[in-house]
Coordinates of C-alpha atoms and ligand atoms in Angstrom, one line a residue:
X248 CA 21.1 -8.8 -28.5
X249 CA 19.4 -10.4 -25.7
X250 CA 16.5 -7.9 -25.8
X251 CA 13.7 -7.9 -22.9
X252 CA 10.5 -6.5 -22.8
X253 CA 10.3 -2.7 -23.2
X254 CA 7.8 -2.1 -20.3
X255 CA 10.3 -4.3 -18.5
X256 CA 10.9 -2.9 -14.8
X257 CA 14.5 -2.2 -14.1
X258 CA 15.1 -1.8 -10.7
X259 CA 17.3 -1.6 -7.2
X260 CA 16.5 -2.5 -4.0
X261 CA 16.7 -2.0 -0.4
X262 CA 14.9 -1.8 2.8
X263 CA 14.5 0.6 5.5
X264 CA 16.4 -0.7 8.2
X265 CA 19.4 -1.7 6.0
X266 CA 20.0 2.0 4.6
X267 CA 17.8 4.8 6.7
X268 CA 19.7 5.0 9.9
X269 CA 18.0 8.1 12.5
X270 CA 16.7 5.5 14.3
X271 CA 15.2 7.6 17.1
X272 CA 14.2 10.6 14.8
X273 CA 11.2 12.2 13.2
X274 CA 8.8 10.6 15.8
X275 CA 9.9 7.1 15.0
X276 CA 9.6 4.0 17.6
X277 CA 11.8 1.5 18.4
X278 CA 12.0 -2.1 16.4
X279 CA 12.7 -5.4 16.8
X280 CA 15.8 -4.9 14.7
X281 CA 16.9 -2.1 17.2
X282 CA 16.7 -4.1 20.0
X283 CA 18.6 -7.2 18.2
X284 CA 21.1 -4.8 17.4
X285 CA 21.7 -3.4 20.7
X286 CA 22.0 -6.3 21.7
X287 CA 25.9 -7.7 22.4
X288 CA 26.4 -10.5 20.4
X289 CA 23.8 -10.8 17.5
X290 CA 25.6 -8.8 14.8
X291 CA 29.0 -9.1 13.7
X292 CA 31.1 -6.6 14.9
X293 CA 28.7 -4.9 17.2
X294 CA 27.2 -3.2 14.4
X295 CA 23.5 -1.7 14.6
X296 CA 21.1 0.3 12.0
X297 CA 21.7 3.4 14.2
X298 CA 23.2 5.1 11.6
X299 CA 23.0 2.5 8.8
X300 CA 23.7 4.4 5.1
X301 CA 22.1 8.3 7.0
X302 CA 19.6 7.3 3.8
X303 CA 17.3 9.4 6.4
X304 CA 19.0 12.4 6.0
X305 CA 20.7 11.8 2.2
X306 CA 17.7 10.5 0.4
X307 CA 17.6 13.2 -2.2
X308 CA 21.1 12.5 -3.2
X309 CA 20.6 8.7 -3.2
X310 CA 17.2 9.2 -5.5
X311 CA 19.8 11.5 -8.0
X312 CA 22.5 8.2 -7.9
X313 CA 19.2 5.9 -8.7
X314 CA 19.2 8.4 -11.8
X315 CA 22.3 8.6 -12.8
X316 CA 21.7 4.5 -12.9
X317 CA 19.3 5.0 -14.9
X318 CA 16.5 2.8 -12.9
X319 CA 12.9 2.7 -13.7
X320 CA 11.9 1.3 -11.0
X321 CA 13.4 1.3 -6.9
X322 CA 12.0 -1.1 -4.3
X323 CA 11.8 0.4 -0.9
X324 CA 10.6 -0.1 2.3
X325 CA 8.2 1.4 4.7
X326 CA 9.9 1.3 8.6
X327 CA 6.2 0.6 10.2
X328 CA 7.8 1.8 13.2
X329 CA 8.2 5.9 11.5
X330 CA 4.0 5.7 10.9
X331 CA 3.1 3.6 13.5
X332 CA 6.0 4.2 16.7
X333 CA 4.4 1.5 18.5
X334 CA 2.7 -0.7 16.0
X335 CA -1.0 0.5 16.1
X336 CA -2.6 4.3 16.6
X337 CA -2.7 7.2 14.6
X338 CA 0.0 7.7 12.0
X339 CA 2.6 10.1 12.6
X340 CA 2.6 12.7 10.5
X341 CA 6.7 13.3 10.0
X342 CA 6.7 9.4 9.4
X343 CA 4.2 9.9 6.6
X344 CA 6.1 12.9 5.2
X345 CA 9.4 11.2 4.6
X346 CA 8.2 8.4 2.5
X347 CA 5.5 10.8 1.0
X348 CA 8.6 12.9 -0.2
X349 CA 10.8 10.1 -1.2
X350 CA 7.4 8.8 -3.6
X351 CA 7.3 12.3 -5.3
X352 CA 11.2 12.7 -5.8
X353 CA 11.2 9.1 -7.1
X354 CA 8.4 10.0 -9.5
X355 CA 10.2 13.1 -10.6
X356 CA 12.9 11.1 -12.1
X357 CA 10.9 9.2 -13.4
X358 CA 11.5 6.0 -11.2
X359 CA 8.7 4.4 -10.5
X360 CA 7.9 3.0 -6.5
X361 CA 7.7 -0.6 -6.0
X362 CA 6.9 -0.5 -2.0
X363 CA 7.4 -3.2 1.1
X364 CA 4.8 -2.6 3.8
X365 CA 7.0 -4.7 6.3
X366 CA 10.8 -5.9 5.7
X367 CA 11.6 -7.1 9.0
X368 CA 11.7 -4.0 11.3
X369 CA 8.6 -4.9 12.9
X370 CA 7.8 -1.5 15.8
X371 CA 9.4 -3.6 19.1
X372 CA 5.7 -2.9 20.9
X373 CA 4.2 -5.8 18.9
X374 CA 6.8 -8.1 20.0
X375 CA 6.7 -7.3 23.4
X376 CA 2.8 -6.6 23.8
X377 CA 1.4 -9.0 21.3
X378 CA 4.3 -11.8 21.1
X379 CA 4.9 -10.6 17.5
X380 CA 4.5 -12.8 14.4
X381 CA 2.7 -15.4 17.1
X382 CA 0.0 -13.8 17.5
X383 CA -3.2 -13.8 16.0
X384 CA -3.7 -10.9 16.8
X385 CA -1.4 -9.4 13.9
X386 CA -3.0 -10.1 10.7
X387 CA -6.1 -7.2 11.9
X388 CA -3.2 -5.0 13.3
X389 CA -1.1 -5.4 9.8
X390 CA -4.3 -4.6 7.5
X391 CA -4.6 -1.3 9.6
X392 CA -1.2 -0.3 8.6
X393 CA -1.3 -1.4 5.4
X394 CA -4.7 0.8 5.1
X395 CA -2.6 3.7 6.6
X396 CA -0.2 3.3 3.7
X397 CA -2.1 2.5 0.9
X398 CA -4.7 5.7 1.7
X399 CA -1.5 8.2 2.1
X400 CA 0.4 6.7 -0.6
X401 CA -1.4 5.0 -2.8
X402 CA -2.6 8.0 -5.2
X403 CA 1.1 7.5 -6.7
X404 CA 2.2 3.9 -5.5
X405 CA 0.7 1.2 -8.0
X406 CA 2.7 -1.9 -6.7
X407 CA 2.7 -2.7 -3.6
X408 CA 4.5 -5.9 -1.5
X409 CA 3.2 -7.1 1.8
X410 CA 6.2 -8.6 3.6
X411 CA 9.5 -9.3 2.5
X412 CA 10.7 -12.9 2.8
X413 CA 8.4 -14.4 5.6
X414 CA 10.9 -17.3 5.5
X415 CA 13.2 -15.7 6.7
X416 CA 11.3 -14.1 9.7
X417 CA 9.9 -17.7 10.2
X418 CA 13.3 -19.6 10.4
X419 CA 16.0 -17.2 11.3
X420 CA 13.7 -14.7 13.4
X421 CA 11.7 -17.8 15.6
X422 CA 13.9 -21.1 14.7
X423 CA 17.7 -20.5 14.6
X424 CA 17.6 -17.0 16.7
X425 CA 20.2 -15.6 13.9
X426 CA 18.1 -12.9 13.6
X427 CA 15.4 -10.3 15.6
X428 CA 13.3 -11.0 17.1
X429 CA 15.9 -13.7 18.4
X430 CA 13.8 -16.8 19.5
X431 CA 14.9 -20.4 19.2
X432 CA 12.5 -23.3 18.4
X433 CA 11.5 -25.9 16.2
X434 CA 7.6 -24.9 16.2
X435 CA 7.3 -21.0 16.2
X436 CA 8.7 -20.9 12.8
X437 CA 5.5 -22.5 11.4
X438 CA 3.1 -20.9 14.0
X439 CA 4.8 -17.7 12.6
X440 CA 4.5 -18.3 8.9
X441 CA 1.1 -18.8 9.2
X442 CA 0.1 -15.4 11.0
X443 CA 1.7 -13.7 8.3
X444 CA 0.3 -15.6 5.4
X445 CA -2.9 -14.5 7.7
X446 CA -1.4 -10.7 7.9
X447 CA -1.1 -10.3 3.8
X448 CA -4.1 -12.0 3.4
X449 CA -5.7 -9.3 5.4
X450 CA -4.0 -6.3 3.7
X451 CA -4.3 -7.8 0.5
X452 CA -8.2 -8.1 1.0
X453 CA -8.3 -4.3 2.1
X454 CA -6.3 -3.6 -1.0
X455 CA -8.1 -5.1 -3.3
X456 CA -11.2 -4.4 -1.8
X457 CA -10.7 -0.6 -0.9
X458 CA -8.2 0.7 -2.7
X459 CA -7.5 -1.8 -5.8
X460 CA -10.8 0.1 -8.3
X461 CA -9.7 3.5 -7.9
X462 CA -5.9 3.8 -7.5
X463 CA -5.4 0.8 -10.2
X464 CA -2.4 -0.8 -8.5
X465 CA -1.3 -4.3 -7.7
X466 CA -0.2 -6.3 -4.4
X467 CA 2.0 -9.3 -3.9
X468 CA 4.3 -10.7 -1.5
X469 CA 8.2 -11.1 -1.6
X470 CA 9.2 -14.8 -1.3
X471 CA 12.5 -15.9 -0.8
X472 CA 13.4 -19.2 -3.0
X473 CA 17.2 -20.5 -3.8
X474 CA 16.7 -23.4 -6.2
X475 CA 17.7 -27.1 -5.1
X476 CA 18.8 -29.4 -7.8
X477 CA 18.6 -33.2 -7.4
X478 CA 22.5 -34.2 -6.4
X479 CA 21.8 -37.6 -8.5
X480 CA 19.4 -38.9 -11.3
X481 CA 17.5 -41.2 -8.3
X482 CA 14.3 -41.0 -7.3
X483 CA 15.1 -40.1 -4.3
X484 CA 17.3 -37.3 -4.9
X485 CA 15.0 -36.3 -7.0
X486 CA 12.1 -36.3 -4.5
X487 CA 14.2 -34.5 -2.0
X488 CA 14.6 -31.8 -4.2
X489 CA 10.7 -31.1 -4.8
X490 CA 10.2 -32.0 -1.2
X491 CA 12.6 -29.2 -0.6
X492 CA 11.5 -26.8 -2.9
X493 CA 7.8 -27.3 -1.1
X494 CA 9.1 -26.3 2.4
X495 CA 10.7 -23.4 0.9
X496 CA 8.8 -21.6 -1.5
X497 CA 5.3 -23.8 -1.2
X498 CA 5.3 -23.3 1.8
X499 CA 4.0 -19.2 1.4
X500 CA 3.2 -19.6 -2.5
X501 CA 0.8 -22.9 -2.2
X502 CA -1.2 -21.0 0.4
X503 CA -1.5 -17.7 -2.1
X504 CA -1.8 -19.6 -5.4
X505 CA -3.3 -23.3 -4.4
X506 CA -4.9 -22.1 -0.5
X507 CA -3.4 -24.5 1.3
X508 CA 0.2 -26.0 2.2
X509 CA 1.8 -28.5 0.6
X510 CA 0.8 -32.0 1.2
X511 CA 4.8 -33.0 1.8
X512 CA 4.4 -30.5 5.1
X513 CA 1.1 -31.5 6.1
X514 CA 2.6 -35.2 5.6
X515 CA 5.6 -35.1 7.2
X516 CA 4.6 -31.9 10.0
X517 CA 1.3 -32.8 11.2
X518 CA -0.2 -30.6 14.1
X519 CA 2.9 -28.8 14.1
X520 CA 1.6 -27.5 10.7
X521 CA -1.2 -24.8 11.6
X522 CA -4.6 -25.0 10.2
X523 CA -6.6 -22.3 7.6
X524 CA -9.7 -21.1 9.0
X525 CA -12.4 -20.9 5.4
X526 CA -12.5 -17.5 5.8
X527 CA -8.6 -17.4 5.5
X528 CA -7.7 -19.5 3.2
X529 CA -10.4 -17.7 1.0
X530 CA -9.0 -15.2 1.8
X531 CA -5.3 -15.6 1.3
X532 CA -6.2 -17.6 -2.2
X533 CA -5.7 -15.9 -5.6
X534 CA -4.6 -12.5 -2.9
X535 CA -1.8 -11.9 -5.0
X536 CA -1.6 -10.0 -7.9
X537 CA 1.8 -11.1 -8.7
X538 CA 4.5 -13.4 -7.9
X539 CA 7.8 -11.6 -5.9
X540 CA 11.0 -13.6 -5.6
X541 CA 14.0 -12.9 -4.0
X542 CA 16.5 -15.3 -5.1
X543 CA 20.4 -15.4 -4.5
X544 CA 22.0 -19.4 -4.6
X545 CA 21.6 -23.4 -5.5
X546 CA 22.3 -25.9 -4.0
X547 CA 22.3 -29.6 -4.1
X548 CA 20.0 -31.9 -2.8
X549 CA 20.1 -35.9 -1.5
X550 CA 18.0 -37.9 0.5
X551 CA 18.5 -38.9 3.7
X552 CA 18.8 -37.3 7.2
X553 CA 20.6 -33.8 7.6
X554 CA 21.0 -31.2 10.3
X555 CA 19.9 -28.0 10.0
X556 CA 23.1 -25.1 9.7
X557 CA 21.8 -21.8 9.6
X558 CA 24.1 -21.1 7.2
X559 CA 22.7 -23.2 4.7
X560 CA 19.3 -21.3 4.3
X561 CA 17.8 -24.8 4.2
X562 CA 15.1 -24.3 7.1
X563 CA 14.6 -27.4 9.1
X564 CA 16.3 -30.1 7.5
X565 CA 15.2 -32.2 10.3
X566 CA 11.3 -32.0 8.7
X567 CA 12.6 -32.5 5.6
X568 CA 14.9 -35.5 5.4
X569 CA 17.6 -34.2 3.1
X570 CA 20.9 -32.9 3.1
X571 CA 21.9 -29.3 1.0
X572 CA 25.4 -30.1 -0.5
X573 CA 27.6 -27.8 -3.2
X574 CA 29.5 -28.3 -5.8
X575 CA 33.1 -27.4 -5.2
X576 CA 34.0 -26.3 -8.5
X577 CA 30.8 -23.8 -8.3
X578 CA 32.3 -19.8 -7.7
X579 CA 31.0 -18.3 -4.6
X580 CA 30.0 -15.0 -3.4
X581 CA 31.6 -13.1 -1.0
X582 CA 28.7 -14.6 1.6
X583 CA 30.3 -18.0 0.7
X584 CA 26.8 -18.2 -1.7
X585 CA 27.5 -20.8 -5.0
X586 CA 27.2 -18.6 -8.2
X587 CA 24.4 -20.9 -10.5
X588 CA 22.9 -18.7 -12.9
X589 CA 20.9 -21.8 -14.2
X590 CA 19.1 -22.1 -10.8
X591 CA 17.4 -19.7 -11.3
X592 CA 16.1 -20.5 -15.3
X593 CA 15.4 -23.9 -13.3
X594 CA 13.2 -21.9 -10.4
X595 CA 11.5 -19.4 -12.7
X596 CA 10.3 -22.8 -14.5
X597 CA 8.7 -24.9 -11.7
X598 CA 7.4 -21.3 -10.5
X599 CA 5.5 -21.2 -14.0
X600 CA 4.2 -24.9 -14.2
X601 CA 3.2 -25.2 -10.3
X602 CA 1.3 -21.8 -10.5
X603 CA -0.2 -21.4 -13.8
X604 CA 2.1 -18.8 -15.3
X605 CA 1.7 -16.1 -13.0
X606 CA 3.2 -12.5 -13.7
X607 CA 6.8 -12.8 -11.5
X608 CA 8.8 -9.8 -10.6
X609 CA 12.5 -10.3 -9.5
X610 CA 12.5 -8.6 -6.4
X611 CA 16.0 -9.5 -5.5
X612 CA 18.9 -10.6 -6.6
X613 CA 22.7 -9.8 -6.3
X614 CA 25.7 -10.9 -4.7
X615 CA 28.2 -9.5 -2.0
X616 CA 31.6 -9.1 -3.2
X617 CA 35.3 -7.6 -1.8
X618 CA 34.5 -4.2 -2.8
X619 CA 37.2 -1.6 -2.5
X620 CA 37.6 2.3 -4.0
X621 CA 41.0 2.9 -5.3
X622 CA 42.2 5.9 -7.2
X623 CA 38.3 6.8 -6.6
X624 CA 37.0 3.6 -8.6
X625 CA 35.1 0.6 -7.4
X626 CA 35.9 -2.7 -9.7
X627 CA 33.4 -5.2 -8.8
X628 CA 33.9 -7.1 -12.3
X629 CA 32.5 -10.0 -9.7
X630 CA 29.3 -8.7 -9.6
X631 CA 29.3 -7.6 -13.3
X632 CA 29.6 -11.2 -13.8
X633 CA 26.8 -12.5 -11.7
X634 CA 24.8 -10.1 -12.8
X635 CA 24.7 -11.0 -16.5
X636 CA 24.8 -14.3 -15.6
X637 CA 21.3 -13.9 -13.7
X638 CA 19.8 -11.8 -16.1
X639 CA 21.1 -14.1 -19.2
X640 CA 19.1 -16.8 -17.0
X641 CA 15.8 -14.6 -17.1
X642 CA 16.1 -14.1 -20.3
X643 CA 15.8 -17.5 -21.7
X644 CA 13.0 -18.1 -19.0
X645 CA 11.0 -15.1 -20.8
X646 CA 12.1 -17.3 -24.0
X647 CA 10.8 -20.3 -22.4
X648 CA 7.2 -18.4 -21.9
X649 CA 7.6 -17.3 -18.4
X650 CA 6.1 -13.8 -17.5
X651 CA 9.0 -12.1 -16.3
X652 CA 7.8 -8.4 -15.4
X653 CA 10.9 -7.0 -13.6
X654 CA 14.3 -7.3 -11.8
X655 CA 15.5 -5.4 -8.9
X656 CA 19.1 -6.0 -8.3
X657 CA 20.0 -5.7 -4.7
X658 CA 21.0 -3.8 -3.7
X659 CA 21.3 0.5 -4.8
X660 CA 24.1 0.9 -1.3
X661 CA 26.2 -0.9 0.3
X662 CA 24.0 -1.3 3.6
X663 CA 23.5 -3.1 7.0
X664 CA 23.7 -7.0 6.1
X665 CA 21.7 -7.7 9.1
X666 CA 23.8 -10.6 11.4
X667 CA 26.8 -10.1 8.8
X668 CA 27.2 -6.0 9.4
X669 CA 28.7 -3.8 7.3
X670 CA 31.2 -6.5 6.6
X671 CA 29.4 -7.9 3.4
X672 CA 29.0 -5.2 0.5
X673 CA 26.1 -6.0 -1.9
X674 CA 25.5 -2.1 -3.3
X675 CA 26.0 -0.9 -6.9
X676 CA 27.3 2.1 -5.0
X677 CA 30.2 1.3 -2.6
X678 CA 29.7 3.4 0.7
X679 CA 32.5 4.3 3.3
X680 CA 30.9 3.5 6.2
X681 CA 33.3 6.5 7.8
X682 CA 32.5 9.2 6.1
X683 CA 29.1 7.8 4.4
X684 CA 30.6 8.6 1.2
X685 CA 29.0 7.1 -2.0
X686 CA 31.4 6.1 -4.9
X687 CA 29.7 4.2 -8.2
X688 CA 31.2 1.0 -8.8
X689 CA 31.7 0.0 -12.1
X690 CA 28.7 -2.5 -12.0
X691 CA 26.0 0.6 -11.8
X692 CA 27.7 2.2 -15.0
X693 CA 27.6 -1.6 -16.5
X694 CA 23.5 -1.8 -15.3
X695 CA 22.9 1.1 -16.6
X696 CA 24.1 0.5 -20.0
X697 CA 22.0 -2.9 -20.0
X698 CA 19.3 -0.9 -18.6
X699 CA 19.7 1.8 -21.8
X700 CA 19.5 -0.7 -24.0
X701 CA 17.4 -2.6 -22.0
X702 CA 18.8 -6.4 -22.7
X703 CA 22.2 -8.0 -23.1
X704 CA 24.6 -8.4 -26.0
X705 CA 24.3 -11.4 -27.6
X706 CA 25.4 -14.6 -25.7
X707 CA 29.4 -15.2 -25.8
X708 CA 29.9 -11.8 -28.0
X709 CA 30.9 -8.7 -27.2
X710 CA 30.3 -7.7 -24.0
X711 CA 28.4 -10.8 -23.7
X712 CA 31.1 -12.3 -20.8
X713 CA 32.7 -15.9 -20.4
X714 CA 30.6 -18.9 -20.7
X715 CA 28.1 -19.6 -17.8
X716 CA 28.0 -22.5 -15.9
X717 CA 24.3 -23.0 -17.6
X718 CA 26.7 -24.1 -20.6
X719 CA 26.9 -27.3 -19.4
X720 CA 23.9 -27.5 -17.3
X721 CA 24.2 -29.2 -13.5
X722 CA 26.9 -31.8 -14.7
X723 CA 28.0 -32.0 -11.3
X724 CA 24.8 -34.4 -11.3
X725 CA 27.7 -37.0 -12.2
X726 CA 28.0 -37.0 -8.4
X727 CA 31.8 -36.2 -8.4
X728 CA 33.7 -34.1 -6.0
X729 CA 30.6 -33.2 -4.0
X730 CA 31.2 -31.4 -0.3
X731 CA 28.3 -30.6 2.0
Ligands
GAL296 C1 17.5 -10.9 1.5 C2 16.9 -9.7 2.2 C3 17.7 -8.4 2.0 C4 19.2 -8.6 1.9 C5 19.5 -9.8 1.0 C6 21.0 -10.1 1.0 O1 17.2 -12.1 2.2 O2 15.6 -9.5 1.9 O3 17.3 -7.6 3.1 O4 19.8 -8.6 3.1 O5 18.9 -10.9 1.4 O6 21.4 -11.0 2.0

């Protein structure tokens, strides 16, 4: 038995935008993510969040399939845009209600909330009034939020996360246009990035100065980190891959854990690389109470000059000097995403000896798979497998010392993949996107027997599953049969 610890927080995931759907109801404003959507062209298929998973309307049902999971734990989302329509002003009080009502039903089942301030859906009124994540503007206009939440919520929400993958918003949202607000260029991704590690430093400082004594919680961020794994044994390789983990994750965790960026950025980005103010790097150093990572992939890394491809998640390769490359033999996902269980043992690591073993919480993790309900059934023995192969990789990081304090598989529904639709399926519950119809899949009977007995079986026995890759770990170093 592959036991973990037994306050360990067992959890699902999603966000608001991905699952809720009423997009013009109960007082709510409109969102960047609306307007991407609407927009011909950005998502596959033409699909939007109008309707999304009705989560709006179904919630009580979805908190009773979180249940019959058997989750501790479920990581939700706040759409700024239901308290705040446009962004700043008085809360709205049928936008407070619904997550106020989703907190106590969560707490009834005992599930306990793990809650995002801001995954993505930013109200459109800051885009188009302030020049969103550009301005300076929105870390004071972020902490007044975050004050709205944590005084209506915060009586029975002890864990708390600022934004959800600024990376993402940086790169895909202001470099690469893939997704809302929609903006192309090689600089607003780092003028971004540094308003909001400027916005949860200002929300994180309210927290901990206003809220933190009496309601007991903790805040944190959700960083977004695939591991890259030197291609060769060289120096170089092996520089790349550091270099590349710095513009990925240090890039948001330096700043919280070290207060500054990495030297690789400031080396090789210059002006183009903003500046902290004292006041904000105090501030945003040692502001989080924990360390939140989303991870999903691995790739390779060599030396040398690449171009970026947004498919890639490697950010501006340009800045970096490298190339991402995979190993052909590696399985993928059903988002063409290499399955490398031992990337993340390898990333929970580095995470532990570049920031002094800090409390880390899996925020995400999961895989999209070709998910279909026959004779009533969904059998996603796919992401069974890459499931236990994740968790059997945070297991022997807890072995290895790391402070592992949860892991929220994403996600609880089938939802809105953003650009991708409803073509990619990452729920423990499948959901006919006709009839909004939930059906279990046999991975949420399979979580929730790991959950009950809160580890795995033992290695290869039982229901232990087929070897990992971690078995022989990266010897696709050899160099062989590698494809970028
Ligand atoms: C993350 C994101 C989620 C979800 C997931 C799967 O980057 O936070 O919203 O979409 O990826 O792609």
């Amino acid at each position: 038995m592959r036991s973990f610890p037994t306050d360990f927080a067992w959890g699902s995931a999603t966000s608001a935008y991905q699952i809720e759907g009423a997009w013009q109801e109960g007082g709510k404003g409109p969102s960047v993510w609306d307007a991407f959507s609407h927009t011909p062209g950005k998502v596959a298929n033409g699909d939007t969040g109008d309707v999304a998973c009705d989560h709006y309307h179904r919630v009580r049902q979805d908190v009773a399939l979180m249940a019959e999971a058997g989750l501790k734990a479920y990581r939700f989302s706040i759409a700024w845009a239901r308290i705040q329509p446009s962004g700043t002003g008085a809360p709205n009080p049928e936008g407070l209600r619904f997550y106020s009502d989703l907190i106590d039903a969560l707490l009834a089942r005992g599930i306990t909330p793990y809650v995002t301030l801001h995954h993505w859906d930013l109200p459109l009124a800051l885009e188009t009034d302030l020049g969103g994540w550009l301005s300076p503007r929105m870390a004071e206009v972020f902490a007044d939020y975050a004050r709205i939440c944590f005084d209506a919520f915060g009586d029975r929400v002890c864990h708390w996360i600022t934004l959800n993958e600024p990376w993402v918003t940086a790169i895909n949202g202001y470099g690469n246009g893939l997704f809302a607000p929609g903006r192309v260029s090689t600089d607003e991704p780092y003028r971004a990035a540094h308003e909001m590690l400027r916005a949860h430093g200002a929300a994180a400082e309210v927290y901990h100065r206003d809220f933190q004594a009496a309601q007991g919680g903790v805040i944190g961020m959700a960083n977004n980190c695939d591991w890259r794994e030197p291609a060769t044994d060289s120096p170089a390789d092996r520089g790349a891959a550091q270099r590349a983990l710095e513009f990925y994750l240090g890039w948001f965790a330096d700043p919280l854990y070290h207060g500054d960026y990495p030297i690789s950025m400031r080396a090789r980005l210059g002006d183009r690389l903003p500046t902290f103010s004292d006041e904000d790097r105090s501030r945003i150093r040692g502001s989080a109470d924990f360390f939140g990572l989303n991870h999903y992939t691995t790739h390779l890394v060599a030396d040398g000059e690449g171009a970026s491809d947004p498919a890639s998640n490697a950010g501006i390769v340009e800045d970096q000097g490298l190339r991402l490359l995979v190993d052909p033999a590696w399985p993928v996902t059903a988002m063409g995403w290499p399955v490398v269980p031992d990337g993340l043992r390898s990333l929970l690591l580095w995470i532990d000896a570049r920031y002094d073993r800090p409390p880390v919480v899996i925020t995400e993790n999961g895989c999209a798979s070709h998910d279909a309900v026959v004779d009533g059934a969904v059998d996603d023995a796919f992401r069974i497998d890459y499931v236990r192969g994740y968790l059997g990789a945070c297991h022997e990081a807890i072995e290895a010392g790391v402070d592992l304090r949860g892991y929220f598989l994403w996600s609880l529904l089938d939802n809105f993949e953003w650009a991708s639709g409803y073509a990619k399926r990452f729920g423990l519950h499948h959901v006919d996107f006709a009839t909004l119809a939930r059906t279990p899949k046999a991975s949420a009977r399979w979580y929730r027997d790991v959950i009950a007995r809160g580890g795995l079986p033992a290695a290869l026995g039982g229901d232990g599953g087929s070897a990992r890759p971690t078995d022989v770990p990266f010897h696709w170093r050899s160099g062989v049969g590698l494809t970028s």
